[in-house]
CSV table of C-alpha atoms in Angstrom, one decimal:
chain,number,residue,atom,x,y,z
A,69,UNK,CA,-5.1,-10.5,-14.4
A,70,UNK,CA,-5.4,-6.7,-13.8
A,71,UNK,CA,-3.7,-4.1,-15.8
A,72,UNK,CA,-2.8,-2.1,-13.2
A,73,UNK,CA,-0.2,-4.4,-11.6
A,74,UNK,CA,1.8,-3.7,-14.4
A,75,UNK,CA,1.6,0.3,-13.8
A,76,UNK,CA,4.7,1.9,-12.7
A,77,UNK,CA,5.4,4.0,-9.6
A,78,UNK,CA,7.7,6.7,-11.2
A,79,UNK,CA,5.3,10.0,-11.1
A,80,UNK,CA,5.6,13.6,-11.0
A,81,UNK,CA,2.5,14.0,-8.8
A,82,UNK,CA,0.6,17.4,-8.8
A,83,UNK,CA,0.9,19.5,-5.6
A,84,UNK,CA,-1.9,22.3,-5.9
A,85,UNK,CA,-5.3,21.6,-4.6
A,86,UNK,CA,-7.5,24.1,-5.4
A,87,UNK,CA,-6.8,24.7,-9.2
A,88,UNK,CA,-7.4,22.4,-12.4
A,89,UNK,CA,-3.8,21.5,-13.3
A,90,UNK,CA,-3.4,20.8,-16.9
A,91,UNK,CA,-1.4,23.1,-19.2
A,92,UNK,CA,-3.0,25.4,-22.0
A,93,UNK,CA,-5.0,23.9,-24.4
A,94,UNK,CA,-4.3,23.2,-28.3
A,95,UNK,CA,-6.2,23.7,-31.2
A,96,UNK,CA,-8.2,19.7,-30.7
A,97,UNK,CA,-9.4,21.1,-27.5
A,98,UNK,CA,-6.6,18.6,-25.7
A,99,UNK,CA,-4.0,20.0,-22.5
A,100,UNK,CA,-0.9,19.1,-21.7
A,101,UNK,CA,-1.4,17.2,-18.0
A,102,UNK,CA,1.8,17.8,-17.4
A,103,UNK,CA,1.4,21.6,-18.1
A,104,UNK,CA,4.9,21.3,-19.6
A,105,UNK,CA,4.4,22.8,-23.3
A,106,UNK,CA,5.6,19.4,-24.7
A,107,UNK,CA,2.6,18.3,-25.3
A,108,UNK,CA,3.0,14.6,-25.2
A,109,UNK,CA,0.7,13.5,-22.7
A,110,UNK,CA,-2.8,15.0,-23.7
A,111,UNK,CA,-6.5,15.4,-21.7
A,112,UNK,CA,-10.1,16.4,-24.0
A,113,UNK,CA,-12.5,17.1,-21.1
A,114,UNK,CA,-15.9,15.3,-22.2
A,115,UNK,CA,-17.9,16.2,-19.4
A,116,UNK,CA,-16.9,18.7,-16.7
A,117,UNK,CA,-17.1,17.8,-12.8
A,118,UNK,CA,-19.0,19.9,-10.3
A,119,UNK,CA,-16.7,18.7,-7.3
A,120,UNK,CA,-13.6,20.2,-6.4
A,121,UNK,CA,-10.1,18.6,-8.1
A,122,UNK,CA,-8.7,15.2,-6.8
A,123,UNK,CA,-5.7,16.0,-4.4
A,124,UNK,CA,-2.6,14.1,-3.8
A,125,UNK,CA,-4.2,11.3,-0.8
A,126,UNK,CA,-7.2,11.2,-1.8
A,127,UNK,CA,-9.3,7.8,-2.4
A,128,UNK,CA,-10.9,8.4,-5.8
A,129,UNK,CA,-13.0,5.5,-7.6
A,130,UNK,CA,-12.5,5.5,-11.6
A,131,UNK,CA,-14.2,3.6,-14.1
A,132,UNK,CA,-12.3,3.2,-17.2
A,133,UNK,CA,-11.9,1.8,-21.1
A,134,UNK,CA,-8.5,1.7,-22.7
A,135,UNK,CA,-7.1,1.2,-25.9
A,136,UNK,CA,-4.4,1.1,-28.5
A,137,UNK,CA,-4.7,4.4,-30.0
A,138,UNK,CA,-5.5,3.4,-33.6
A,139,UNK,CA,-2.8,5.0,-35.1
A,140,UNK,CA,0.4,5.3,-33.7
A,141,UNK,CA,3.2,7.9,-34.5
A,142,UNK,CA,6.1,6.9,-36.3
A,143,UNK,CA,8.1,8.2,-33.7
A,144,UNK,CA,8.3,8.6,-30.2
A,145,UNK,CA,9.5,12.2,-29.9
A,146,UNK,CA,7.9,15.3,-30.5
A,147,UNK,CA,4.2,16.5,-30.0
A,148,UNK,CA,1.5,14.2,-29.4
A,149,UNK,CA,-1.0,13.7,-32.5
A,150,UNK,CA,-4.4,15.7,-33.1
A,151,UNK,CA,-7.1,14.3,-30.9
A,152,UNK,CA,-9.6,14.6,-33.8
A,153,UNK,CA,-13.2,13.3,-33.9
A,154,UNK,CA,-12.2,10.4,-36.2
A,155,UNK,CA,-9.0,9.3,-34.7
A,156,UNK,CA,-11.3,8.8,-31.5
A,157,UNK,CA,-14.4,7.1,-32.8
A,158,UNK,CA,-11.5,4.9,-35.0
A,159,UNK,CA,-10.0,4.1,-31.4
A,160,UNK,CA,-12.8,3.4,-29.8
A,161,UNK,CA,-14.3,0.7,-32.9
A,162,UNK,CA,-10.8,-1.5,-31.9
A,163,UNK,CA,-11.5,-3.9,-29.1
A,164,UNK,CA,-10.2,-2.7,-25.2
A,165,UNK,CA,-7.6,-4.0,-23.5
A,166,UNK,CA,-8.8,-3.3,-20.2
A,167,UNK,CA,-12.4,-2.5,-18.8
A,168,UNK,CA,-13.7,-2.1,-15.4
A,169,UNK,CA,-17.1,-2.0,-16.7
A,170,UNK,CA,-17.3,-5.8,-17.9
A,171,UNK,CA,-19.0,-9.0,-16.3
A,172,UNK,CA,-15.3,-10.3,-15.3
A,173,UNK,CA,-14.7,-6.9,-13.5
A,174,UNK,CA,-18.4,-7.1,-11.8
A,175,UNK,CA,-19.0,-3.6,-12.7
A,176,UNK,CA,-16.6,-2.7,-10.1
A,177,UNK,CA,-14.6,0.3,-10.1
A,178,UNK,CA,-10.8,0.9,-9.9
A,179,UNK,CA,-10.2,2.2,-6.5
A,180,UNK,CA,-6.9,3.9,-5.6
A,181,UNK,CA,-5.0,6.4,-3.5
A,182,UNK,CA,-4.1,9.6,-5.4
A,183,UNK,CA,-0.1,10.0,-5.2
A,184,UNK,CA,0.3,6.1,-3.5
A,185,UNK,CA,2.5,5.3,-6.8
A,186,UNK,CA,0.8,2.0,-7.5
A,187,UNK,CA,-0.2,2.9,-10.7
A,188,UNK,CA,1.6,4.4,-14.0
A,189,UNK,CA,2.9,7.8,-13.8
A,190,UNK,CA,0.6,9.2,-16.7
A,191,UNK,CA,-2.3,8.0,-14.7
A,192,UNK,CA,-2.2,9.6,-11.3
A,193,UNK,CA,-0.8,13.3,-13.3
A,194,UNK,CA,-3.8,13.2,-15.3
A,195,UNK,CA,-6.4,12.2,-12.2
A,196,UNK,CA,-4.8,14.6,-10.8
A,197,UNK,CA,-5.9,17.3,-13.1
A,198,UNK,CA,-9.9,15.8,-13.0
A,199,UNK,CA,-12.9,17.1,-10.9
A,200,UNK,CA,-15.2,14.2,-9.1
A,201,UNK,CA,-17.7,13.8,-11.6
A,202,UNK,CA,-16.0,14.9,-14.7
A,203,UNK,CA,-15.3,12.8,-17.7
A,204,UNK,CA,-12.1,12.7,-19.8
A,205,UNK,CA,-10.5,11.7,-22.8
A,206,UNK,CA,-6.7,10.8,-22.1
A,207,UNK,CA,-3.8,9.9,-24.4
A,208,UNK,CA,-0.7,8.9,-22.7
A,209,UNK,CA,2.6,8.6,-24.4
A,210,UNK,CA,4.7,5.6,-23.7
A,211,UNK,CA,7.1,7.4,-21.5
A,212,UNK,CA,3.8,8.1,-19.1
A,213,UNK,CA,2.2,4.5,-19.0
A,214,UNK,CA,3.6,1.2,-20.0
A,215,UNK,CA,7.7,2.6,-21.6
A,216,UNK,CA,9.5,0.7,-23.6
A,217,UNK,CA,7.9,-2.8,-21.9
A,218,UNK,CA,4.9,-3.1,-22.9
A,219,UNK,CA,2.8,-5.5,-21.8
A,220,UNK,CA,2.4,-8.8,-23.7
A,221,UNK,CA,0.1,-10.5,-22.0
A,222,UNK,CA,-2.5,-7.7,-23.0
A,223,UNK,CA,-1.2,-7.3,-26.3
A,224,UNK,CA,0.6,-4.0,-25.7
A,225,UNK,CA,3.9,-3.6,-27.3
A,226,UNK,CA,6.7,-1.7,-26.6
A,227,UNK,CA,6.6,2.4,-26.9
A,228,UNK,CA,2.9,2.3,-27.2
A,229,UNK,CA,0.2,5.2,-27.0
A,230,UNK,CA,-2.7,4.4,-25.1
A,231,UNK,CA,-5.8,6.4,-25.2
A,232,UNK,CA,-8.2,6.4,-22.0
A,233,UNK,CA,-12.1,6.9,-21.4
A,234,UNK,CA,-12.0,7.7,-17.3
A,235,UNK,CA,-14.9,9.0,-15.2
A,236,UNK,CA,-13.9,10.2,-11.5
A,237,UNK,CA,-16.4,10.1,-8.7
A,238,UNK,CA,-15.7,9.7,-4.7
A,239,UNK,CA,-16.5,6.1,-3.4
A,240,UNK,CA,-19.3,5.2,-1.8
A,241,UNK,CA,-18.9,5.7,2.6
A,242,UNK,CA,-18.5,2.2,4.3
A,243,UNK,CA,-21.5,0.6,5.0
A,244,UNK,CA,-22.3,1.6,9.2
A,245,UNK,CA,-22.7,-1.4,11.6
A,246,UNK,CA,-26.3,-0.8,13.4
A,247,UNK,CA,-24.9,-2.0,16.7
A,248,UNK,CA,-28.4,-1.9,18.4
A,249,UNK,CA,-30.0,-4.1,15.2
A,250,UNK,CA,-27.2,-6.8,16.1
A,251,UNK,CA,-28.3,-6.5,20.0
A,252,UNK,CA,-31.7,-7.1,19.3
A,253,UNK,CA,-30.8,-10.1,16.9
A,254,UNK,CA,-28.6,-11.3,19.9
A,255,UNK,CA,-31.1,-11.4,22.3
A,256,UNK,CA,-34.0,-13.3,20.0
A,257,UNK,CA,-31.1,-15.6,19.2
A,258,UNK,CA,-30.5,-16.3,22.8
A,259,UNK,CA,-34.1,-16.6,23.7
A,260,UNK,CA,-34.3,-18.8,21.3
A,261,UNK,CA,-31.9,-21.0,22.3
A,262,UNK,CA,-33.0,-21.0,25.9
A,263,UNK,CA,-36.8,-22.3,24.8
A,264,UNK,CA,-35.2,-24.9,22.4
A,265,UNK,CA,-32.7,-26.6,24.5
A,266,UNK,CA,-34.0,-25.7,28.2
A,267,UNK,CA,-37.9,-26.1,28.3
A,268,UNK,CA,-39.1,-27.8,25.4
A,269,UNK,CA,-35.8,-30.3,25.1
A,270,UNK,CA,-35.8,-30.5,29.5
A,271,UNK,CA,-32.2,-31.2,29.3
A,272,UNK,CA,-29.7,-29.4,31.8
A,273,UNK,CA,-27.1,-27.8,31.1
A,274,UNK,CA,-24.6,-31.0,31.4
A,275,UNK,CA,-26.8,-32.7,28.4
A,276,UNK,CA,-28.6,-34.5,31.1
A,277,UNK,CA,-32.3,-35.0,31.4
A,278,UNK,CA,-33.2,-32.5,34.0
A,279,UNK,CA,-33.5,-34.5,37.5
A,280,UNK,CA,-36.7,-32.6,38.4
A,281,UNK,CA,-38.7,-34.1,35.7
A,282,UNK,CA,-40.5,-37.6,37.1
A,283,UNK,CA,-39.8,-40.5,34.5
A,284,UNK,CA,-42.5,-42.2,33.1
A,285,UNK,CA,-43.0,-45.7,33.7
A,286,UNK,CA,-44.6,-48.2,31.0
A,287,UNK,CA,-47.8,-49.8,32.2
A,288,UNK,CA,-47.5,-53.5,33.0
A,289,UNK,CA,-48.3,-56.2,30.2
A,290,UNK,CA,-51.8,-58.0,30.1
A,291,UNK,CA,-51.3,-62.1,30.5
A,292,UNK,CA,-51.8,-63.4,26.8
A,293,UNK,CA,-55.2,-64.4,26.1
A,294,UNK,CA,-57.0,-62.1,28.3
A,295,UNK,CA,-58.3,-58.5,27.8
A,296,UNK,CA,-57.5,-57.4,30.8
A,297,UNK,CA,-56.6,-53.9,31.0
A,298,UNK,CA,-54.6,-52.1,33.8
């Protein structure tokens, strides 16, 4: 099971390339990714990119933790709470429900196209609003990841905050096919075919012994008793 087949496609992507895209920043250090003032969805840069901003079609590689966030407003309107140092580290001491960093993931990364709508709407705003090679801190309010839902089978109930550790780097080029390396294979292959089956094995190419090659006759038995030898 993978979380993200649970995402939603509703999004309000981002449309300018060329600047960072969250909204001002609060007294925890957190922006609004939706630049809106509201203040609900929230991003604490940990480690700033050098690469220029993820745009809308872009195929950007993430690797991820995500958890409950430890303690979860009473309500579901109004300002997100303080990002503080201890609501954090008491996030990040509760156990993840979702990884891509684990032996079940293969260390893989999530892979995705920016603005394809195959993940929560919370997710592509605030990739959006990241640098390849930066390192963030998101919270996403319920209205920006899994509603009013949830997700049971992760253990994520309805109208929950999730909080997000996501790194952001472009994915690795395909791997090039050396066409002249699988030429040379080719012909040793078929070289060494032709020695096997057509010289050494003398058979035709019908499966036939080859009709140039004299038979070999037994010699004829010696008369019991005798030693004679012809």
């Amino acid at each position: 099971f993978e979380v993200r087949t649970w995402w939603s496609s509703s999004s309000r992507m981002p449309t300018n390339k060329k600047k960072d895209k969250a909204g001002p920043s609060r007294q925890d250090g957190a922006t609004d990714i939706y630049g809106s003032g509201k203040n609900r969805s929230l991003k604490v840069v940990v480690s700033p990119g050098d690469g220029d901003v993820v745009a809308v079609g872009d195929q950007v590689s993430t690797h991820y933790k995500a958890w409950l966030l430890a303690q979860q407003p009473k309500t579901t309107t109004g300002q997100a709470p303080e990002l503080t140092a201890e609501l954090v580290e008491k996030t990040k001491k509760t156990t993840t429900f979702d990884a891509t960093r684990t032996k079940k993931r293969d260390n893989r990364p999530f892979t995705f196209r920016l603005g394809d709508g195959n993940v929560f709407s919370g997710w592509d705003q605030a990739i959006g609003t990241m640098r390849y090679g930066e390192k963030a801190h998101v919270l996403f309010a319920p209205e920006h990841a899994y509603e009013d839902r949830g997700v049971p089978l992760l253990n994520i109930p309805p109208n929950a905050w999730v909080f997000f550790e996501i790194e952001v780097f472009k994915p690795p080029p395909p791997a090039k096919i050396v066409w002249t390396e699988v030429a040379k294979t080719l012909v040793v292959a078929a070289i060494t075919i032709y020695f096997v089956f057509f010289k050494f094995a003398k058979i035709d190419g019908s499966g036939s012994p080859d009709p140039t090659t004299p038979l070999q006759q037994a010699p004829p038995e010696a008369p019991p008793g005798t030693d004679q030898e012809f």
